[in-house]
XYZ file of C-alpha atoms in Angstrom:
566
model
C 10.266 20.725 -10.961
C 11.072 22.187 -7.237
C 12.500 18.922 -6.515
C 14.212 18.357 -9.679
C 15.753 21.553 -9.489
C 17.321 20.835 -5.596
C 18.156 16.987 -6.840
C 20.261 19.087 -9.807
C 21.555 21.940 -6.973
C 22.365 18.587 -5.044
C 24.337 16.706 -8.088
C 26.096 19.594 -9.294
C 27.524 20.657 -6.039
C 28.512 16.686 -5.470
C 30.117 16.682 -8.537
C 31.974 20.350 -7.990
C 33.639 19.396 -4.626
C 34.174 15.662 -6.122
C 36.443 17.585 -9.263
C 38.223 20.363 -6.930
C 38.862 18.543 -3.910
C 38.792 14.890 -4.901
C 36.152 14.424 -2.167
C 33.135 12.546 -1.999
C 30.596 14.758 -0.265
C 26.514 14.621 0.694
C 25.464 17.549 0.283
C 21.747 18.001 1.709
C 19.735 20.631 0.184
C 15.963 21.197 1.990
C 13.361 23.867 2.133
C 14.163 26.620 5.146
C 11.728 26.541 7.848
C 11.181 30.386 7.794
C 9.936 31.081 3.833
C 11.367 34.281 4.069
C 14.792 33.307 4.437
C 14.657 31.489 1.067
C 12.696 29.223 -1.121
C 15.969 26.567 -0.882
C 18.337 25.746 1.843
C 21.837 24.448 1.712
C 23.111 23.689 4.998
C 27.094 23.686 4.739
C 28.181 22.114 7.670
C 28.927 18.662 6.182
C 31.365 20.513 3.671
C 33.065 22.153 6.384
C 33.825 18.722 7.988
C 35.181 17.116 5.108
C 36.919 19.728 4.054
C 38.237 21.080 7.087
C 38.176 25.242 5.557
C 37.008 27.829 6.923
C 33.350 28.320 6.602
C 33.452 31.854 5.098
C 35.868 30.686 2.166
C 33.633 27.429 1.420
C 30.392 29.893 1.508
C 31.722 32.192 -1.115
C 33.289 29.654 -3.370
C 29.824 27.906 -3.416
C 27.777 30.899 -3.941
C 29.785 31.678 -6.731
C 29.972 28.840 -8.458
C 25.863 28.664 -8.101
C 25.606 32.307 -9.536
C 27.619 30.360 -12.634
C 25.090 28.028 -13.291
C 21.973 28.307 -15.391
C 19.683 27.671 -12.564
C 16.018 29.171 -12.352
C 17.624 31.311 -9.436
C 16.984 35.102 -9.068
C 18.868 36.079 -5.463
C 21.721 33.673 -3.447
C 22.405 35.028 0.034
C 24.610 33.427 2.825
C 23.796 33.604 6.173
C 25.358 32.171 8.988
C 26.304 27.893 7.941
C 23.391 28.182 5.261
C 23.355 29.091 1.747
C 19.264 30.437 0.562
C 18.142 30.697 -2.516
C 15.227 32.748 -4.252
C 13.645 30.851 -7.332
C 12.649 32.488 -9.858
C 8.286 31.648 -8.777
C 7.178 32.890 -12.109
C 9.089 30.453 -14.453
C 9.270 27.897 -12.239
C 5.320 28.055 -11.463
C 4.417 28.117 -15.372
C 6.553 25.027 -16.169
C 5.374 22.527 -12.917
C 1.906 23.631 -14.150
C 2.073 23.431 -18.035
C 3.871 20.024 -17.480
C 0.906 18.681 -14.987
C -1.714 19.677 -17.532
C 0.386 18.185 -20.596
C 0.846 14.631 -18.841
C -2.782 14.922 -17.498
C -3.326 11.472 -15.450
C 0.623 10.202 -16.570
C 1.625 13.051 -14.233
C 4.114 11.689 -11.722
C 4.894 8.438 -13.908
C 8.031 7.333 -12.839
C 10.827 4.990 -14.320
C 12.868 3.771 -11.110
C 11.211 0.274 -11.885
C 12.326 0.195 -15.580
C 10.319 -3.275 -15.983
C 11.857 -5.201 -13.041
C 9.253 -7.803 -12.224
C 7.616 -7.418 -8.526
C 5.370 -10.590 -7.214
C 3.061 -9.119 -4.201
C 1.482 -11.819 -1.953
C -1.566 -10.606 -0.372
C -5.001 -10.568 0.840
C -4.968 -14.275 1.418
C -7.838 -14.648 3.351
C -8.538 -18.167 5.136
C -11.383 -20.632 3.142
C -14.442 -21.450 5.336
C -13.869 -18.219 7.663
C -15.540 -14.684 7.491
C -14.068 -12.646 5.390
C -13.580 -9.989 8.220
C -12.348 -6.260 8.668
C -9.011 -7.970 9.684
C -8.553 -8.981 5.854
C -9.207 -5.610 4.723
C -5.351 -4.455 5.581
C -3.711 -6.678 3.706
C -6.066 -6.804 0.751
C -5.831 -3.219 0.390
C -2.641 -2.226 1.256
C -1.568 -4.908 -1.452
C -3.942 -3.384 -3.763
C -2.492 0.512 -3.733
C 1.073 -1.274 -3.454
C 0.814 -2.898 -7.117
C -0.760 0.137 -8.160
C 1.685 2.229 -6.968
C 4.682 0.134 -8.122
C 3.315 -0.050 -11.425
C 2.848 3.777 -11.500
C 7.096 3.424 -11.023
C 7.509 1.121 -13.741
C 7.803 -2.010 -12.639
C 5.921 -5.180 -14.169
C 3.837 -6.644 -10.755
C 2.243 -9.808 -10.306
C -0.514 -10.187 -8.042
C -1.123 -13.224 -6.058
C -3.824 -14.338 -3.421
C -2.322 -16.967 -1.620
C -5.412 -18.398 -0.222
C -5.678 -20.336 2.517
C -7.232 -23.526 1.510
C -5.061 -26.157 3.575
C -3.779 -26.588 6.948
C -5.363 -28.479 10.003
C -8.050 -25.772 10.334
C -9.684 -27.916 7.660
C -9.746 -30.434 9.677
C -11.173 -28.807 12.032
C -14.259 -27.836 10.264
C -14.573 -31.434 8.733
C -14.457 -32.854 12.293
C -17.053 -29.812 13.335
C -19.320 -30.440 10.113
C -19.610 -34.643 10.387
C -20.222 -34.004 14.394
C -22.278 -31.016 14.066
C -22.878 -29.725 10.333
C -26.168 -29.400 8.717
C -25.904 -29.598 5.063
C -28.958 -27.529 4.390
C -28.257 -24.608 6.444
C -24.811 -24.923 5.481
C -26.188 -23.882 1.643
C -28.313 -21.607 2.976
C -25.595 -19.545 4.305
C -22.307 -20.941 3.898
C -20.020 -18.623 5.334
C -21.887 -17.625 8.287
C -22.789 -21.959 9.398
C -19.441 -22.872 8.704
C -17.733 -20.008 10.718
C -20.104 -21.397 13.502
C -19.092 -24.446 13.332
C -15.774 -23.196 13.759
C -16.312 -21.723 16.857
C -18.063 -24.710 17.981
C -15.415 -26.704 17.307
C -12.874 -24.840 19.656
C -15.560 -24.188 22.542
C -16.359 -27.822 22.477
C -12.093 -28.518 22.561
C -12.350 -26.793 25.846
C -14.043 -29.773 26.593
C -12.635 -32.610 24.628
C -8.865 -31.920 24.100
C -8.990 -35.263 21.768
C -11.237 -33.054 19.667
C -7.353 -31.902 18.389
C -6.339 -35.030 17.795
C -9.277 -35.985 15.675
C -8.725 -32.499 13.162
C -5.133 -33.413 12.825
C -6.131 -36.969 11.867
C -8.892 -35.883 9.072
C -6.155 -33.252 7.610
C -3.563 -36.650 7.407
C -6.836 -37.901 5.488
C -7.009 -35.109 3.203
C -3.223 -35.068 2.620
C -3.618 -38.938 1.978
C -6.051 -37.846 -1.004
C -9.202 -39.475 1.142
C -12.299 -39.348 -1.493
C -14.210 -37.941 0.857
C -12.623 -35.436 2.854
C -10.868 -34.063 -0.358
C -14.724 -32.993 -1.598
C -15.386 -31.977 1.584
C -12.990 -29.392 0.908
C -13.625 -28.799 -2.249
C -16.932 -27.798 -1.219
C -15.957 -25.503 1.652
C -13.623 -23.921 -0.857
C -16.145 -23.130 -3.411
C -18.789 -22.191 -0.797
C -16.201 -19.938 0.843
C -14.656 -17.755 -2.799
C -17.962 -16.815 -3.826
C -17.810 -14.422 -1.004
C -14.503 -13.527 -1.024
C -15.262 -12.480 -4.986
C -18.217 -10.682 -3.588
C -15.783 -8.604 -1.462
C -13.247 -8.161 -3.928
C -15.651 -7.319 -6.471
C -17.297 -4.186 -3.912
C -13.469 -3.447 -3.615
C -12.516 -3.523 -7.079
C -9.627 -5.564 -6.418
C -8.345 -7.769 -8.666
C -5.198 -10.755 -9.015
C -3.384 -12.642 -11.487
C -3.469 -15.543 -9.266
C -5.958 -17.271 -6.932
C -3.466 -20.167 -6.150
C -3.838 -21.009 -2.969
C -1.831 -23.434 -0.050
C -3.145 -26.541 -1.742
C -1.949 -25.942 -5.013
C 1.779 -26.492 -3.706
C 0.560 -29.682 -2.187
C 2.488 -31.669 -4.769
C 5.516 -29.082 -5.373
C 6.554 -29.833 -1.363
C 8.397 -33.040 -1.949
C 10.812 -31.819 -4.735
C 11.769 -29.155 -1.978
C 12.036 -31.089 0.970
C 14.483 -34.350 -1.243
C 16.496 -30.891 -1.845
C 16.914 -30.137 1.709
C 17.914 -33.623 2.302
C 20.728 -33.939 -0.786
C 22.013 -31.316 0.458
C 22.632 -32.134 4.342
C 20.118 -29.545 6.204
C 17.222 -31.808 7.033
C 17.332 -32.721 10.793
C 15.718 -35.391 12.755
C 13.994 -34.313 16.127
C 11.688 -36.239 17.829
C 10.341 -37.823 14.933
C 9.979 -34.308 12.990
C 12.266 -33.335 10.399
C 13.148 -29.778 11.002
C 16.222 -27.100 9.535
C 18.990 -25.762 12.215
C 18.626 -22.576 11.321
C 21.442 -20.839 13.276
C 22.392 -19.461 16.975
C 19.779 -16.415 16.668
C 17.008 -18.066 15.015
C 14.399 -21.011 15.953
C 14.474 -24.025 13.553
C 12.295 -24.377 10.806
C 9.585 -27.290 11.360
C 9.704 -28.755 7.730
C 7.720 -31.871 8.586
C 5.628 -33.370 11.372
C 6.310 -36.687 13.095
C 3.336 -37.826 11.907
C 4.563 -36.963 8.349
C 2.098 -34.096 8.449
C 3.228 -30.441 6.351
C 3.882 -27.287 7.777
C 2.938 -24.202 6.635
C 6.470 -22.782 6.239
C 7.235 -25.760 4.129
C 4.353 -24.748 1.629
C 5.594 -21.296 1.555
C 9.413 -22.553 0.797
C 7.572 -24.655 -2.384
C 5.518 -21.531 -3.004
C 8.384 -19.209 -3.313
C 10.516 -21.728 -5.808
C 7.734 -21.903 -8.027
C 7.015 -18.228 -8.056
C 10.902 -17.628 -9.276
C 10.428 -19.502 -11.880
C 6.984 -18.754 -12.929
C 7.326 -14.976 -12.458
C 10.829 -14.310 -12.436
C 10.925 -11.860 -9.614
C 13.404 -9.209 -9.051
C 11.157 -8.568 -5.559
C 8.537 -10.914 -3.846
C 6.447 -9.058 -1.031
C 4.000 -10.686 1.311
C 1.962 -8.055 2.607
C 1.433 -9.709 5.975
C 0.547 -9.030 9.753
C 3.562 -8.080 12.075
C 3.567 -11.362 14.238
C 4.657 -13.129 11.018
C 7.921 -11.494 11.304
C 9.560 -14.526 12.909
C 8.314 -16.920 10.051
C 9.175 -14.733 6.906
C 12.859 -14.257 8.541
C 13.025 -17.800 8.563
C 11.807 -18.271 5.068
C 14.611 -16.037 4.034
C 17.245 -18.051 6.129
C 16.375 -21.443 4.556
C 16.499 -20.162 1.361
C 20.349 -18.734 1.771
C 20.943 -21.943 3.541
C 19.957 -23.760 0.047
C 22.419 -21.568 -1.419
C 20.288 -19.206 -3.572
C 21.133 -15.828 -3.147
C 17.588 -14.552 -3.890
C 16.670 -14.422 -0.348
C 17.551 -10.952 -0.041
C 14.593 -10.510 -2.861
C 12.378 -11.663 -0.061
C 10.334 -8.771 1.801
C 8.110 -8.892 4.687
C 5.539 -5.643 3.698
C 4.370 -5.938 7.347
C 1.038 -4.586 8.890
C -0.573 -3.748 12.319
C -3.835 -4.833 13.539
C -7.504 -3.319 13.392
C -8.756 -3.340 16.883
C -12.063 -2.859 18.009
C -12.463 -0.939 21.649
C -8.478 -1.734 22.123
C -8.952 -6.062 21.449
C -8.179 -8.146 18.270
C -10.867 -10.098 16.525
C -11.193 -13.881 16.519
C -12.527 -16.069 14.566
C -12.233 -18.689 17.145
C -14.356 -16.820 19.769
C -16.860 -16.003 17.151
C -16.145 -11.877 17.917
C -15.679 -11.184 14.343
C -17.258 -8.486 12.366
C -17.978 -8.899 8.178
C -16.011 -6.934 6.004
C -18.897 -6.960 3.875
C -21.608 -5.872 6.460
C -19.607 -2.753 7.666
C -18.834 -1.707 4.130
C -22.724 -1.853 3.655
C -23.266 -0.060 6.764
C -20.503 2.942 5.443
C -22.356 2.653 2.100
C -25.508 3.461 4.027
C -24.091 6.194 6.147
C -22.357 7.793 2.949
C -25.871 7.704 1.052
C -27.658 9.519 4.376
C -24.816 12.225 4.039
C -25.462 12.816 0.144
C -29.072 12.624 0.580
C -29.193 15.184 3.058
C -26.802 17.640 1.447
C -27.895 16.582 -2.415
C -31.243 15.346 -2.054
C -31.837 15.490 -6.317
C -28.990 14.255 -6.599
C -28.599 11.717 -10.196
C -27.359 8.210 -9.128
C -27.123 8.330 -5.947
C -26.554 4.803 -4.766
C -23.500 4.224 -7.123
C -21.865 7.584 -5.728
C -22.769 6.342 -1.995
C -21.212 2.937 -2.898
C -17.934 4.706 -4.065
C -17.756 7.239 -1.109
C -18.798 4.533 1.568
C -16.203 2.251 0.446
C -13.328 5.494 -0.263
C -14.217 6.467 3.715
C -13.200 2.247 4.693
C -10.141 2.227 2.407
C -8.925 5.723 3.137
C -9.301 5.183 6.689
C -6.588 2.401 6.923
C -4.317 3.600 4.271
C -3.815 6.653 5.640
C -2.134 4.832 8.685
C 1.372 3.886 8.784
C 0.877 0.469 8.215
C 3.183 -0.563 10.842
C 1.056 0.454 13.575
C -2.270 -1.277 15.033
C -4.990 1.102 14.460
C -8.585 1.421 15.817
C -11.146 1.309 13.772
C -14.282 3.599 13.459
C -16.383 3.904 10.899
C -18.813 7.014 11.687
C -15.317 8.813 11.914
C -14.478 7.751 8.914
C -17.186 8.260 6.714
C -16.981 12.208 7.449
C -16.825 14.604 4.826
C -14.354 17.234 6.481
C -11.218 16.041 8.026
C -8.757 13.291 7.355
C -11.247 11.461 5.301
C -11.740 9.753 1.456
C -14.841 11.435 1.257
C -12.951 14.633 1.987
C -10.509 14.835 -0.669
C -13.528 13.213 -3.065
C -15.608 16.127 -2.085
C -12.512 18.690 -2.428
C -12.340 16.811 -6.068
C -15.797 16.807 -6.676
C -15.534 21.221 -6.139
C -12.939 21.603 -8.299
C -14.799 19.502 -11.252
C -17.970 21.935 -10.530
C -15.658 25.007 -10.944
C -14.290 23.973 -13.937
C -17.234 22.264 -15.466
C -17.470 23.938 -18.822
C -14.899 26.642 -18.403
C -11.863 26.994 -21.070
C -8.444 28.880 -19.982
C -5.225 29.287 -21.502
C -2.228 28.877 -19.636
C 0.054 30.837 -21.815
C -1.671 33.987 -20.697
C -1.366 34.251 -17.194
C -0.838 36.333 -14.503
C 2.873 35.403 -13.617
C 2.660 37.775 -10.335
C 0.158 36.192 -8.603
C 2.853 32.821 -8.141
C 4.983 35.262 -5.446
C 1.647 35.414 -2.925
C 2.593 32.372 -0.580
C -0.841 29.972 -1.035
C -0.449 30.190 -4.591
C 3.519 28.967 -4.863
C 2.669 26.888 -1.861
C -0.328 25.099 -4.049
C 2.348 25.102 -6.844
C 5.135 23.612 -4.692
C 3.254 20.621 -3.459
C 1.863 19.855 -7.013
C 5.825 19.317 -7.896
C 6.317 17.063 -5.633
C 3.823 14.700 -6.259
C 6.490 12.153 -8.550
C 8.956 12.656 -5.356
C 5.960 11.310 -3.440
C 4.915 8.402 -5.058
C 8.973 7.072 -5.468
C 8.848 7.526 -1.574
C 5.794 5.549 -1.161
C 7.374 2.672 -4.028
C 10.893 2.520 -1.878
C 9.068 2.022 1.994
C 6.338 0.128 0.469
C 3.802 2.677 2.196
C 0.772 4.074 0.692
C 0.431 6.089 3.958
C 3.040 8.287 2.115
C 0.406 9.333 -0.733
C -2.608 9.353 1.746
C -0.863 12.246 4.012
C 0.472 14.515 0.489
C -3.219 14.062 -0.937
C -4.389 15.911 2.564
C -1.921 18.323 2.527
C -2.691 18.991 -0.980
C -6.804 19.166 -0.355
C -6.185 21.512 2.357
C -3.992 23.803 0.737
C -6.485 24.225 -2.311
C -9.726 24.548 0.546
C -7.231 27.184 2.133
C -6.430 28.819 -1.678
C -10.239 28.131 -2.300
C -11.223 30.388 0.941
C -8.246 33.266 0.206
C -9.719 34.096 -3.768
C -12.360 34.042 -6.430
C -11.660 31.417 -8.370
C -14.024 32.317 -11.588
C -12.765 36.327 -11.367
C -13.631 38.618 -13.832
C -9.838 39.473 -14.693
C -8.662 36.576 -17.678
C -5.452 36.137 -16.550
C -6.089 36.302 -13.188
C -9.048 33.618 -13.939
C -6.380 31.380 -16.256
C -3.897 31.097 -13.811
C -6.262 29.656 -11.275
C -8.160 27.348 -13.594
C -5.227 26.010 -14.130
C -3.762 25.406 -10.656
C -7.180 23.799 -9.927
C -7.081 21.996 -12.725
C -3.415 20.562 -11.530
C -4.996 19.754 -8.404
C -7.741 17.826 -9.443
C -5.420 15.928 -11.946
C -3.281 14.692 -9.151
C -6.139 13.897 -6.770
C -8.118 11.581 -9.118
C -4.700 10.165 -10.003
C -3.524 9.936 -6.015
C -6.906 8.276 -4.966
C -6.429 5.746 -7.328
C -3.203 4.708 -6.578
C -5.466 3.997 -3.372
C -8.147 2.467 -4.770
C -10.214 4.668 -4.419
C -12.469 6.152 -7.058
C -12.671 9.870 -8.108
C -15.984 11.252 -8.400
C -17.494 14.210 -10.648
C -20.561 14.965 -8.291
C -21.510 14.558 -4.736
C-alpha cells in the first residue's frame, strides 16, 4: 500500500505537470533518509529543470495541489528542494495488514506477466559426469526464477537441456573400451565413469591421438553406429538416475528432459536454411556464419562434417518457438557463455526473425572452493549430493542439540540442511563468483535459510492456537517506528518480487526476507508479543501473522520449504 500510494503520488503529479505545462516530467518520489523529516520524499529538482520556475512557486503549487487530493496524508511540509509528507500510519497500517491476512499465501500475486509464455533453460547438467556443487547455481536459480515468474503471471516452461551429446561422449566411449569395467561401472556408475573421464584426459597428456580417437567414435555415434549409440544410451540412463536423485532431494521439477541429442535430427532443416538463404560460409573445410565486424563467426559445422554445439542450440531454439510459443526464452547459464548466447542471438536476426531480442542470457558466477574452480577433468570435483548430506547432517546435530525430543527430526533436518545450501547461493547476486562454505551456511543466526526458517518457525509457536481480531486494534501503537517499520516492509513485498521478475534475480527476495526477519527479531526483542492488553495483543498477532505469511511465501519462491517446528 506504501508503494502504491507513492506510484499514485508519482502518476498524479506526472499527469498534473503533463495537463498545465504540456510537459512530460519524471517525477521521483522515495523515502527520506532522516524518518523524521517525513514518511515520503519528493525531490523537486527535476521539475525545476524542465520547467525552468522558480523553486518556491513550483513548491507551493505542488503542495497545494497534493493537499487537493484524497491521499492517506495527514501533514505536507516543504523544505528546502524537497516536498515530505506524513501518512496517515493508522489507516495506512490497518489496510497493508487486513489485505496481507485476506490474500493469505496470494499476497504479493502480481499481473505484469498477464499469461505471456516464458521458456527457462536450465540446470542442464552434463550425462556421465558428477552431478557437482557447480550444477547447483543454475538448477536453482532456474528453479526460484519459474517460481517467481509464475508468482507475476506469466505461463513458464521449464526445460533441462541435458547434455547428452558432444565429443565428451566420445571421450568416455574411447576411455570405457580402453579402460572401462562393466561391472564396477554398475556398481557405481557415476563415480567409474567420472574416473574414466579423468583418465581419459591424464592419459591425453600422453597420447594427443587419444583426441583424435574421441572425435572419431562421436562421428560414429552421429553416423547412428549400433554400438556406440547403446553405449550412450547406457551412460545416459546410468547417469539420470542420479541426476533425479538430486532433483528429487531438491524438489525441483521440469516440463522437459530433452536433451542435446534430441535435436540431432532437427539440425539439418536449420543448417539447408542458412544455406537458401546465403549465410553459410566455407572455411577450411568448415562451414561457419560471418557474423559481423564485432563478433567471432559462428562454427555451424566441422570439416569433418561433425556438429557444433551452437548449431544444436540454433535447432533447439526453433523448435522451442514453435512448441512453446515464447514471448521470453532464458538460459540460466555460467558467465563465460556470454560470447556464445550473443552469437545465438546474432544468427537468429541474421535469419531474419526478429525474436532474437526474446533471447536472454540469465547469467551466473562460479562456486569456488579456497579461491579455484572445480573440474571434472582433474577429478577435483565435489558431489552435490554428498555435501547436501553432509548439511543435512550438520542441520540434524543443530536440532538435536537445541530440540533433542524433537517429533520428526530427520525430515525437518533434511529441509533445513538443504534451505542452508539453497539459501546460501541465492542470496548472492548471481552475477558474481561466490565461495562456498557450508558450516557458514548451515547457521541458525545470520544471513542464513535456517535463520529466517527458525524466525518462521517462532512466529508459528506464538501464534499456535491463539485467535485475534484485527478490527479491534490498537491504531496508536503503528506511530512507534519498529512497528510502521515492520508494517512498511510487509507493503513492499509485491514491489519486491516484480523487481526480482524484471532483473531475473532471486537475490532481490533473499535480501527483503532478511531485512524482514530482522526487523520482526528486533520488534520481537522491543515488546510482549502475547500482552495482557487485547488490542494491544491483536495488533501484534496480526503483524506476526503478516510476517510469517510472507516468509513461508518468500522461501518458496526460493525453494525452500517453511517449517512449523525446529
Amino acid at each position: 500500500m506504501i508503494e502504491q500510494l507513492k506510484n499514485e503520488i508519482k502518476n498524479k503529479l506526472e499527469s498534473f505537470y503533463k495537463e498545465k505545462y504540456n510537459t512530460d516530467i519524471s517525477i521521483i518520489v522515495e523515502e527520506p533518509k532522516n524518518a523524521s523529516l517525513g514518511d515520503i520524499s519528493i525531490p523537486m529538482f527535476t521539475v525545476v529543470k524542465a520547467l525552468r520556475k522558480p523553486m518556491p512557486q513550483l513548491l507551493a503549487e505542488a503542495v497545494d495541489y497534493l493537499n487537493s487530493l484524497q491521499l492517506p496524508i495527514l501533514q505536507i511540509n516543504s523544505v528546502q528542494a524537497f516536498i515530505n509528507l506524513f501518512v496517515d500510519k493508522s489507516q495506512l497500517s490497518l489496510s497493508i495488514l487486513s489485505k496481507c491476512l485476506e490474500d493469505d499465501s496470494h499476497y504479493g500475486d502480481s499481473n505484469i506477466g498477464n499469461g505471456l509464455n516464458v521458456t527457462l533453460d536450465y540446470s542442464s547438467p552434463n550425462i556421465a559426469k558428477t552431478f557437482s556443487i557447480g550444477h547447483l547455481r543454475s538448477t536453482m536459480i532456474g528453479n526460484s526464477l519459474k517460481l517467481i515468474l509464475q508468482k507475476c503471471g506469466y505461463k513458464t516452461f521449464a526445460i533441462n537441456y541435458l547434455g547428452d551429446w558432444g565429443t565428451q561422449f566420445g571421450k568416455m566411449i574411447v576411455a570405457y573400451k580402453k579402460w572401462g569395467n562393466k561391472e564396477e561401472i554398475l556398481k557405481d556408475p557415476i563415480n567409474e565413469l567420472t574416473q574414466l573421464y579423468v583418465k581419459f584426459h591424464e592419459e591425453t597428456e600422453k597420447d594427443p591421438n587419444l583426441e583424435n580417437e574421441a572425435r572419431e567414435a562421436f562421428r560414429k555415434m552421429e553416423l547412428k553406429d549400433p554400438e556406440y549409440l547403446q553405449l550412450w544410451q547406457w551412460i545416459r540412463n546410468e547417469s539420470l538416475k542420479e541426476s533425479k536423485q538430486i532433483y528429487d532431494l531438491l524438489d525441483v521439477t521440469f516440463d522437459s528432459y530433452n536433451g542435446e541429442a534430441f535435436y540431432n535430427d532437427k539440425m539439418d532443416e536449420v543448417v539447408n536454411e542458412l544455406q537458401q538463404k546465403g549465410l553459410l560460409v566455407l572455411d577450411n573445410g568448415a562451414e561457419i556464419v560471418n557474423l559481423g565486424d564485432d563478433m567471432p563467426p559462428a562454427l555451424i559445422k566441422r570439416s569433418d562434417g561433425g556438429s557444433l554445439y551452437i548449431t544444436r542450440d540454433l535447432a533447439a531454439v526453433f523448435y522451442r518457438k514453435k512448441e512453446y510459443k515464447f514471448d521470453k526464452i532464458l538460459y540460466v547459464v555460467g558467465n563465460e557463455q556470454k560470447l556464445h548466447f550473443n552469437q545465438l542471438k546474432r544468427l537468429i536476426q541474421k535469419m531474419g526473425y526478429d525474436f532474437y531480442n526474446q533471447v536472454e542470457h540469465i547469467n551466473f558466477g562460479l562456486y569456488l572452493t579456497n579461491g579455484k574452480k572445480a573440474s571434472t577433468r582433474k577429478g577435483n570435483v565435489t558431489k552435490l549430493y554428498d555435501i547436501l548430506q553432509t548439511a543435512i547432517s550438520l542441520a540434524y546435530d543443530l536440532i538435536n542439540a537445541k530440540n533433542p525430543n524433537l517429533k520428526n527430526k530427520e525430515e525437518i533436518a533434511k529441509n533445513v540442511g538443504i534451505a542452508a545450501i539453497v539459501f546460501g547461493d541465492l542470496k548472492n547476486y548471481r552475477g558474481l563468483d561466490i565461495e562456498f562454505n557450508i558450516e557458514q551456511s548451515v547457521k541458525f543466526e545470520g544471513q542464513t535459510g535456517p535463520y529466517l526458517q527458525y524466525t518462521g518457525v517462532r512466529i508459528a509457536s506464538i501464534l499456535k492456537d491463539k485467535t485475534f481480531d484485527i478490527s479491534n486494534c490498537d491504531n496508536k501503537l503503528f506511530e512507534k517506528p519498529h512497528y510502521f517499520e515492520l508494517v512498511k516492509l510487509i507493503s513492499g513485498f509485491k514491489s519486491t518480487i516484480e523487481k526480482a521478475s524484471e532483473e531475473y534475480s532471486p537475490s532481490v527476495i533473499a535480501k527483503y526476507l532478511l531485512a524482514l526477519a530482522q526487523s520482526f527479531n528486533r520488534f520481537y526483542s522491543l515488546e510482549k508479543i502475547n500482552c495482557e492488553d487485547e488490542q494491544i495483543r491483536n495488533t501484534n498477532f496480526a503483524l506476526a501473522k503478516c510476517v510469517r505469511i510472507i516468509l513461508n511465501e518468500g522461501l518458496r519462491l526460493l525453494g525452500i520449504k517453511y517449517l512449523d517446528e525446529m
